[in-house]
PDB file of C-alpha atoms in Angstrom:
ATOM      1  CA  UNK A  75       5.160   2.881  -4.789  1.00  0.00           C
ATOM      2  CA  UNK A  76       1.783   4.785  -4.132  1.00  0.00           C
ATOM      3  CA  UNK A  77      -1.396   4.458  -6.063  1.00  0.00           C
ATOM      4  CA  UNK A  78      -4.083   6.191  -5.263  1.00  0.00           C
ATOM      5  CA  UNK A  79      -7.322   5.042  -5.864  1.00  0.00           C
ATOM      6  CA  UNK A  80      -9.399   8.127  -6.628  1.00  0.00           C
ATOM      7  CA  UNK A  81      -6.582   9.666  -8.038  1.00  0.00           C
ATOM      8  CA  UNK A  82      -5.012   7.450 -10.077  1.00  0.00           C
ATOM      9  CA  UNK A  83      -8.163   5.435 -11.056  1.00  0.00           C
ATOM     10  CA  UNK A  84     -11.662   6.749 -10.390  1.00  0.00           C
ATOM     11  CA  UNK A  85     -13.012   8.503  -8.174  1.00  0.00           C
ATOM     12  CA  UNK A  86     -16.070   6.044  -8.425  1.00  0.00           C
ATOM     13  CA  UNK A  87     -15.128   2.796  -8.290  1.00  0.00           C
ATOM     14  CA  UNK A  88     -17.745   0.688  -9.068  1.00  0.00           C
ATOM     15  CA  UNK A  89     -18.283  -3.482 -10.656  1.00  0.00           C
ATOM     16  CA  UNK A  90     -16.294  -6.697 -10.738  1.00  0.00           C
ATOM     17  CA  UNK A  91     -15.750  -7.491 -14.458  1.00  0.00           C
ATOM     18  CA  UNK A  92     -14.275  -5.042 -17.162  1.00  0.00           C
ATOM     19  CA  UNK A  93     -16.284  -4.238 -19.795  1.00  0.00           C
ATOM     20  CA  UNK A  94     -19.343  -6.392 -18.414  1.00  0.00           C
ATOM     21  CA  UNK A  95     -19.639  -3.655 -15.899  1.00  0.00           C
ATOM     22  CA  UNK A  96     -17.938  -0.890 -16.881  1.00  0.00           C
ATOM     23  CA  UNK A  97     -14.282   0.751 -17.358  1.00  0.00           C
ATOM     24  CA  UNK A  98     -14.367   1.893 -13.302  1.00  0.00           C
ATOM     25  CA  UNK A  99     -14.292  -2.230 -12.090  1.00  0.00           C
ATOM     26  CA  UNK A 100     -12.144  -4.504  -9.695  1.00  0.00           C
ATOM     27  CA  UNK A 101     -10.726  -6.450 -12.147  1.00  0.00           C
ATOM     28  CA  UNK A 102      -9.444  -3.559 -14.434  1.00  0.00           C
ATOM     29  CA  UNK A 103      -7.753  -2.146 -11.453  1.00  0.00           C
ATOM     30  CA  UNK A 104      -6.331  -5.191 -10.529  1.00  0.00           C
ATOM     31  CA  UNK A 105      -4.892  -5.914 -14.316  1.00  0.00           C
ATOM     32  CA  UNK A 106      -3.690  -1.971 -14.790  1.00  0.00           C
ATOM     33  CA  UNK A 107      -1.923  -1.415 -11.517  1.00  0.00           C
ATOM     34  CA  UNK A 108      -1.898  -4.285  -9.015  1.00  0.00           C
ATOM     35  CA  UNK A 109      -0.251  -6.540 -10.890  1.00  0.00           C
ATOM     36  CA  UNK A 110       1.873  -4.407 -13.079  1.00  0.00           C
ATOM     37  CA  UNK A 111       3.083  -2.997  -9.889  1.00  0.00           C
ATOM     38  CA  UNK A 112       3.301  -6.433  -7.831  1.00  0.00           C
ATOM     39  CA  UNK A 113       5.175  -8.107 -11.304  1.00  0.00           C
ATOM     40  CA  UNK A 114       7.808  -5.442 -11.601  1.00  0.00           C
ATOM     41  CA  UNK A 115       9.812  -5.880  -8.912  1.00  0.00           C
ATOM     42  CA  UNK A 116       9.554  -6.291  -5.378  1.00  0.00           C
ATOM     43  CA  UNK A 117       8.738  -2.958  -3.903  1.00  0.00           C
ATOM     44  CA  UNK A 118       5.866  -2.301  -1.619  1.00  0.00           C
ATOM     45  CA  UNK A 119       2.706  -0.776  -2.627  1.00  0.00           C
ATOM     46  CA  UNK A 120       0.782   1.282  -0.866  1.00  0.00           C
ATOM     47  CA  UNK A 121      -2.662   1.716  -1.974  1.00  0.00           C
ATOM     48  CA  UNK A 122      -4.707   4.343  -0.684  1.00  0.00           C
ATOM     49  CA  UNK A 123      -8.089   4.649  -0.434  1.00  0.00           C
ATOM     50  CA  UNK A 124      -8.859   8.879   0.384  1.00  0.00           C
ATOM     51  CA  UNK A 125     -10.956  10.765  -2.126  1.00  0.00           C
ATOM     52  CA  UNK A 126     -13.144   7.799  -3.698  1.00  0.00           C
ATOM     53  CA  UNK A 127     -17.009   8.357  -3.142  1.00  0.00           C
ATOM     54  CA  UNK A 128     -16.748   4.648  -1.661  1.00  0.00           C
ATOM     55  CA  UNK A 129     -15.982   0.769  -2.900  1.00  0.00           C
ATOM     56  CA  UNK A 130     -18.426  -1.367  -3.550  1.00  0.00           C
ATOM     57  CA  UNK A 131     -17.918  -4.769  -2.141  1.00  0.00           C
ATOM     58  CA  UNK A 132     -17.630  -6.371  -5.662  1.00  0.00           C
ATOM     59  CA  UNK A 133     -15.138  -3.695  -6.647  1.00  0.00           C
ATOM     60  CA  UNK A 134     -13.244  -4.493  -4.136  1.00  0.00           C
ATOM     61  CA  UNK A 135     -13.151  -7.914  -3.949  1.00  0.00           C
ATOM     62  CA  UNK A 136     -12.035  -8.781  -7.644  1.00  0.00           C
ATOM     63  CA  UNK A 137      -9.198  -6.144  -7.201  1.00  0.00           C
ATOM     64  CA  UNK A 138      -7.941  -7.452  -3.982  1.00  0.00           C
ATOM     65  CA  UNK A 139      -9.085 -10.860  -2.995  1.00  0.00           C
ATOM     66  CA  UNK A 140      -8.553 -11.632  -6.827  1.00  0.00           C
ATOM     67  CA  UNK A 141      -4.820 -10.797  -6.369  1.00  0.00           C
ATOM     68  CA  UNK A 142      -4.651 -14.578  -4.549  1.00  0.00           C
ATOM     69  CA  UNK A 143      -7.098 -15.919  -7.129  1.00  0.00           C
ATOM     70  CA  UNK A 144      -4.536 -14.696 -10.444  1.00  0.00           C
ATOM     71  CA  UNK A 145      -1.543 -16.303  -8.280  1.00  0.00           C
ATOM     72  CA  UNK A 146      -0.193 -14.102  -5.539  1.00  0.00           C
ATOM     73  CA  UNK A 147       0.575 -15.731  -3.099  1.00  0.00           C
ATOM     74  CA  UNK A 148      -1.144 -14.445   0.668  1.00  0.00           C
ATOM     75  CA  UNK A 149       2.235 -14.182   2.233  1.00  0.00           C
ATOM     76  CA  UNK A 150       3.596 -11.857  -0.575  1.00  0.00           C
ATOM     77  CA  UNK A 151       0.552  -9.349  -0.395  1.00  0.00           C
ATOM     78  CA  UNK A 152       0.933  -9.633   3.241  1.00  0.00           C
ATOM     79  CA  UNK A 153       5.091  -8.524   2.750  1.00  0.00           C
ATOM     80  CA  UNK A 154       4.813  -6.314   0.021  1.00  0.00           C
ATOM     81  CA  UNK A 155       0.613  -4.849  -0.181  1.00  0.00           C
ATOM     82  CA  UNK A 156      -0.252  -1.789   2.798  1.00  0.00           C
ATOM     83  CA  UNK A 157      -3.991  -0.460   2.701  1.00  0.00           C
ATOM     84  CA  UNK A 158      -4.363   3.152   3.691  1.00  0.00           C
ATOM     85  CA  UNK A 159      -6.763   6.059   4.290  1.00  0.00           C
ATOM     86  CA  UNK A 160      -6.773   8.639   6.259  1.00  0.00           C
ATOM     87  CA  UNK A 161     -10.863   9.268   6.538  1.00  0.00           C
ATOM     88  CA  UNK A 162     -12.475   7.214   9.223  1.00  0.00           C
ATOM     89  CA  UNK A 163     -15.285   6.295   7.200  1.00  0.00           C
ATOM     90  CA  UNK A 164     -13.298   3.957   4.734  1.00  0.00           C
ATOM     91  CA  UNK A 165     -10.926   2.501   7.924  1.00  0.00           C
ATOM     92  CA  UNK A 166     -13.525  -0.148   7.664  1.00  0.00           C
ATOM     93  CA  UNK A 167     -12.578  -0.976   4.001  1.00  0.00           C
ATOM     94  CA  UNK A 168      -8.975  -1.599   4.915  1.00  0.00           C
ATOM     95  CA  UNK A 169     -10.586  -4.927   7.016  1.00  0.00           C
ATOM     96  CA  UNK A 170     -12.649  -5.939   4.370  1.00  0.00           C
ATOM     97  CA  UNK A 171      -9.910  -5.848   1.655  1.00  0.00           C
ATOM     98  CA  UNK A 172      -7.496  -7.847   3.851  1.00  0.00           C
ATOM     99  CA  UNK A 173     -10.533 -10.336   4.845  1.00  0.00           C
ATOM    100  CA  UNK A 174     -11.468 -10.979   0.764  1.00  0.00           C
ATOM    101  CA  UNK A 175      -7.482 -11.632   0.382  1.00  0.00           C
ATOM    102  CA  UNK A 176      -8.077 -14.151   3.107  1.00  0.00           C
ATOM    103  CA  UNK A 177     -11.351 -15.735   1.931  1.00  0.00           C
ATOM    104  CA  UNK A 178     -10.179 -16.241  -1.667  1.00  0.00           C
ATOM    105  CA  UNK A 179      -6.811 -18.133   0.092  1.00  0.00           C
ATOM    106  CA  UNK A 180      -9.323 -20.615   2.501  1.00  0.00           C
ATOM    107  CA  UNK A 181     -10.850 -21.073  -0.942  1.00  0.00           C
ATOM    108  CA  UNK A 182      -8.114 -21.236  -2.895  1.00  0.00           C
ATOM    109  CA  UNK A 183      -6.853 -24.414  -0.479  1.00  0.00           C
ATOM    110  CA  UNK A 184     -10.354 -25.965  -0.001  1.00  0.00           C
TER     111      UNK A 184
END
């Protein structure tokens, strides 16, 4: 399965809470495709991150490290979750999405 960010989503992703901060935020992504796609079956997903203006660290954080946080476990999004983009100037994202999954498990054991 594929999901797009821009495309599928916004194309400016922005906030951590839905409706607090908008309709565009981390956590509505996360509810509307993240899980539904991680609770249907056991596919991968491959999210990509081309076309967005850019993802705001909040953003970003609720949708991804918030995955471990709602019960995912960090070995399943490691299996079954691959971060992609093709422009050079969001290869740093891919790092940062996979390093808020890892901070919210160190937290979620502390």
């Amino acid at each position: 399965m594929l999901v797009n960010i821009a495309e599928d989503f916004s194309k400016v992703p922005a906030g951590r809470y839905h409706p607090k901060d908008g309709n565009r935020t981390g956590e509505r992504f996360r509810n509307e495709f993240l899980e539904k796609l991680l609770r249907a079956n056991d596919d991968k997903i491959t999210v990509n991150l081309d076309g967005a203006v850019g993802y705001p660290s909040s953003f970003l954080e609720e949708a991804f490290g918030g995955l471990v946080r709602v019960g995912f476990p960090y070995e399943t999004l490691k299996a079954r979750l691959q971060i992609t983009t093709t422009e050079p100037r969001k290869k740093r994202y891919v790092d940062q999405i996979w390093q808020y999954i890892q901070d919210a498990k160190d937290t979620a054991l502390a």
